Structures are given as structure tokens and as C-alpha cells.
Short mmCIF file of C-alpha atoms in Angstrom, two decimals:
data_model
loop_
_atom_site.label_atom_id
_atom_site.label_comp_id
_atom_site.label_asym_id
_atom_site.label_seq_id
_atom_site.Cartn_x
_atom_site.Cartn_y
_atom_site.Cartn_z
CA MET A 1 76.37 233.73 75.44
CA ARG A 2 74.32 236.14 73.43
CA ASN A 3 74.38 235.92 69.68
CA PHE A 4 77.26 237.89 68.30
CA ILE A 5 76.21 240.75 66.08
CA ASP A 6 78.19 242.73 63.57
CA TYR A 7 79.10 246.21 64.67
CA GLU A 8 77.96 248.86 62.31
CA GLU A 9 81.16 250.33 60.98
CA GLU A 10 80.99 254.10 60.69
CA ASN A 11 81.93 255.49 57.31
CA CYS A 12 85.45 256.84 57.67
CA ILE A 13 86.10 259.38 54.96
CA GLY A 14 89.15 258.52 52.89
CA VAL A 15 90.14 255.36 54.76
CA GLU A 16 88.21 252.74 52.78
CA GLU A 17 89.06 254.39 49.47
CA THR A 18 92.79 254.36 50.26
CA GLU A 19 92.69 250.68 51.19
CA LYS A 20 90.94 249.75 47.94
CA GLN A 21 93.56 251.53 45.80
CA GLY A 22 96.29 249.10 46.85
CA ASN A 23 98.39 251.73 48.55
CA PRO A 24 101.72 250.25 49.81
CA ASP A 25 100.60 250.89 53.39
CA SER A 26 96.99 250.01 52.63
CA PHE A 27 96.48 248.03 55.81
CA ILE A 28 95.25 251.05 57.74
CA ARG A 29 94.26 250.34 61.34
CA TYR A 30 94.50 253.77 62.95
CA ILE A 31 94.18 257.41 61.97
CA GLY A 32 96.27 260.06 63.68
CA ASP A 33 95.53 263.77 63.88
CA SER A 34 98.75 265.74 63.34
CA THR A 35 97.24 268.88 64.91
CA THR A 36 95.95 267.38 68.17
CA ASN A 37 98.45 264.47 68.31
CA VAL A 38 95.53 262.09 68.99
CA MET A 39 95.29 258.62 67.46
CA HIS A 40 91.93 257.06 66.59
CA ASP A 41 90.79 253.61 65.59
CA LYS A 42 89.97 253.70 61.88
CA LEU A 43 86.29 253.14 62.75
CA CYS A 44 86.08 256.02 65.23
CA ILE A 45 83.34 258.53 64.42
CA LYS A 46 85.81 261.32 65.34
CA VAL A 47 87.91 260.49 62.25
CA ASN A 48 85.28 262.31 60.19
CA GLU A 49 86.14 265.53 62.07
CA ILE A 50 89.84 265.45 61.14
CA PRO A 51 90.68 267.57 58.09
CA GLU A 52 92.19 265.44 55.32
CA SER A 53 95.41 267.48 55.45
CA ASP A 54 95.88 266.64 59.16
CA ARG A 55 95.30 262.87 58.86
CA ILE A 56 98.09 260.40 59.40
CA THR A 57 97.31 256.83 58.34
CA LEU A 58 98.89 254.19 60.56
CA ASN A 59 99.01 250.41 60.49
CA GLU A 60 100.65 250.23 63.93
CA LEU A 61 100.18 252.17 67.14
CA ASP A 62 102.19 255.33 67.51
CA LYS A 63 103.10 255.38 71.22
CA THR A 64 103.99 259.08 70.98
CA MET A 65 100.36 259.96 70.28
CA LYS A 66 97.53 260.19 72.79
CA ILE A 67 94.69 257.68 72.40
CA CYS A 68 91.20 258.96 71.65
CA HIS A 69 88.94 258.54 74.67
CA ASN A 70 85.95 257.64 72.46
CA CYS A 71 87.57 254.70 70.68
CA ARG A 72 90.23 253.51 73.11
CA ARG A 73 88.41 250.19 73.63
CA LYS A 74 88.63 249.51 69.90
CA ILE A 75 92.30 250.53 69.84
CA TYR A 76 93.22 248.21 72.74
CA ILE A 77 91.52 245.27 71.05
CA ARG A 78 92.73 246.00 67.51
CA ASN A 79 96.31 246.32 68.79
CA ALA A 80 96.11 242.76 70.23
CA ILE A 81 94.81 241.07 67.07
CA LYS A 82 96.15 240.31 63.62
CA ASP A 83 92.89 239.17 62.01
CA ASP A 84 91.02 242.44 61.54
CA GLU A 85 88.28 240.63 59.62
CA ASN A 86 87.12 239.24 63.01
CA PHE A 87 87.31 242.61 64.78
CA SER A 88 83.60 242.83 65.59
CA TRP A 89 83.72 239.32 67.06
CA TYR A 90 86.42 240.42 69.53
CA LEU A 91 84.39 243.47 70.52
CA ASP A 92 81.36 241.26 71.09
CA PHE A 93 83.40 238.69 73.03
CA PHE A 94 84.57 241.26 75.58
CA ASP A 95 81.22 243.08 75.66
CA ALA A 96 79.35 239.82 76.34
CA ALA A 97 81.70 239.13 79.25
CA ASN A 98 81.23 242.68 80.63
CA TYR A 99 85.00 243.15 80.47
CA GLY A 100 85.64 246.86 80.99
CA THR A 101 87.81 249.22 78.98
CA SER A 102 90.20 249.94 81.85
CA ARG A 103 90.69 246.17 82.30
CA LEU A 104 91.37 245.84 78.55
CA ARG A 105 93.99 248.54 78.87
CA GLY A 106 95.60 246.96 81.92
CA PHE A 107 95.63 243.36 80.78
CA ILE A 108 95.78 243.45 77.01
CA TYR A 109 97.30 246.77 76.00
CA MET A 110 99.86 247.34 78.78
CA ARG A 111 101.06 243.71 78.87
CA GLY A 112 101.31 243.19 75.12
CA VAL A 113 98.85 240.29 75.01
CA GLU A 114 98.03 238.77 71.61
CA LEU A 115 94.52 237.50 70.85
CA LEU A 116 93.28 235.08 68.21
CA LYS A 117 89.77 233.87 67.47
CA ILE A 118 89.87 230.04 67.43
CA SER A 119 86.13 229.47 66.98
CA ASP A 120 82.89 231.29 67.71
CA ILE A 121 83.27 230.35 71.39
CA GLU A 122 87.05 230.12 71.85
CA LEU A 123 89.61 232.86 72.26
CA GLN A 124 93.35 232.17 72.23
CA ILE A 125 95.38 234.40 74.53
CA LYS A 126 99.16 234.61 74.15
CA TYR A 127 100.96 236.18 77.10
CA LYS A 128 104.70 235.98 77.65
CA GLU A 129 105.71 232.53 76.36
CA ASP A 130 102.42 230.85 77.30
CA THR A 131 99.33 230.27 75.21
CA TRP A 132 95.88 229.95 76.74
CA ILE A 133 92.39 229.26 75.44
CA ALA A 134 89.27 230.72 77.03
CA ALA A 135 86.32 228.57 75.95
CA TYR A 136 82.80 229.86 76.60
CA VAL A 137 80.70 227.44 78.64
CA LYS A 138 77.60 229.35 79.80
CA ARG A 139 76.40 232.62 81.34
CA ASN A 140 79.67 234.55 81.33
CA ARG A 141 81.63 231.48 82.41
CA TYR A 142 84.70 230.22 80.58
CA LYS A 143 86.85 227.14 80.86
CA LEU A 144 90.59 227.76 80.80
CA PHE A 145 93.07 225.67 78.83
CA HIS A 146 96.85 226.09 78.94
CA ASN A 147 99.62 224.96 76.62
CA SER A 148 101.14 221.67 77.74
CA TYR A 149 104.84 221.48 78.57
CA VAL A 150 107.48 219.20 80.02
CA PHE A 151 110.19 220.19 82.46
CA THR A 152 113.68 220.00 81.01
CA SER A 153 115.29 221.08 84.28
CA LYS A 154 114.34 222.70 87.55
CA TYR A 155 114.51 226.10 85.85
CA ASP A 156 113.39 225.36 82.31
CA ARG A 157 110.57 223.79 80.37
CA ARG A 158 109.72 222.92 76.80
CA ILE A 159 106.27 223.84 75.52
CA ILE A 160 104.61 221.14 73.44
CA PRO A 161 103.24 222.87 70.31
CA GLY A 162 99.51 222.44 69.71
CA LYS A 163 98.86 220.56 72.96
CA PHE A 164 96.64 222.00 75.70
CA HIS A 165 95.37 220.80 79.05
CA VAL A 166 92.54 221.98 81.28
CA GLN A 167 94.07 224.52 83.64
CA LYS A 168 91.02 225.24 85.76
CA LYS A 169 88.38 222.55 86.15
CA ASP A 170 85.53 224.87 87.15
CA PRO A 171 84.35 227.53 84.68
CA MET A 172 85.23 231.07 85.71
CA ARG A 173 84.29 234.63 84.83
CA LEU A 174 86.50 236.18 82.15
CA THR A 175 87.77 238.78 84.63
CA ASP A 176 88.99 236.04 86.98
CA LEU A 177 90.38 233.97 84.12
CA LEU A 178 92.49 236.83 82.76
CA ARG A 179 93.66 237.74 86.27
CA TYR A 180 94.78 234.13 86.70
CA ILE A 181 96.75 234.31 83.43
CA ALA A 182 98.40 237.57 84.49
CA MET A 183 99.51 236.06 87.82
CA TYR A 184 100.53 232.65 86.45
CA ASP A 185 104.04 231.41 87.19
CA TRP A 186 104.94 228.02 85.73
CA GLU A 187 107.90 227.64 88.07
CA GLY A 188 105.45 227.18 90.92
CA HIS A 189 104.38 223.90 89.30
CA PHE A 190 107.79 222.25 89.37
CA CYS A 191 107.70 219.04 91.40
#
């Protein structure tokens, strides 16, 4: 995997200053344009084009607004994370895996997936009630781990907190790994 680099964060007029002042809603993640009804990631270069009087500061997505085409990749990723301080790491993680923007939209944004950086080479993926870990192995190949569980009946299971098992022995491309997660059905494993 290539060395992760920090993204150069464009200077967003007014955003950083508002956050520093301790504003009650100082955790600004997105900027909306009240005139065009378009929402931008706070780091989008287009934010600089929005007149101050038309800016709407948001800490959550506004599903009634359109998403800026230029920064939609950032919006899809930021919406799935809670630790904004690692934002550039997430961008690099998906860039290094050549994971496209339309795939991010389909898997992460549309399905409500939550992401968490575990280490410099491990990404936790929470989808439905399951938790997964994609661990980088080599050359765009990842090993997949899945939360461990025990069956409590034919139709129910209990997830064991903090315990994971290898789900796929052979490393896979991130695209295939995330497709596997999307298609996973634990009930098919009942013996």
C-alpha cells in the first residue's frame, strides 16, 4: 500500500473561524447553499464561491439538498465516519484501493455503512448488525475479518463483542470484499 499522505485542505472562508469560536453547532461538516440548494463538504473548493449570506452550516447531511458533484466522494466518506480527524486517511484508503465514487455511493452512502479507522492498515466496517475489519495485506489485497457469534436458535444469534474470526482465508480486492459484505447473510451459516 502506498504511503498515506495528508490531503491539502482548501481554505474554506468562514468555516474554520466559526469552529474556533466555540459556536454551539461548531462541528461543521458540510456547507449548504440556500440559493442553489446544493450541499458541499466543508473542504470543497466551491464553498469559496457561496456568498456568506447564502451559506448554511451543517453537521449532518440534509437529504433535501442536492450533493455537489465536485465533492460527493468526500461527502459519502465523511457521512460514514465519526472521527473527522482521520478524514484524509479514509480518502487515501479508498483511493489506494481504486474504489470509485459511484461504488462509495452505492455501498457506503445508500446502505448507511459506518466506518472506523482501527490502525494505519485496518478499517472497521459496520453494516446492519455485523462488524467487519478489512486489513491491508499487499498490493490492493485485504483480508476480511467478521465479528464472532453463537447461534441462540435457528433464527437468532448473539454477537460476541470484540471477537473476530477470519471470514475469507485468501486476501481479496476491496471491491470484492465490500460486495461480499453487502451480500452476506448469516442465516446461511446455520448448521
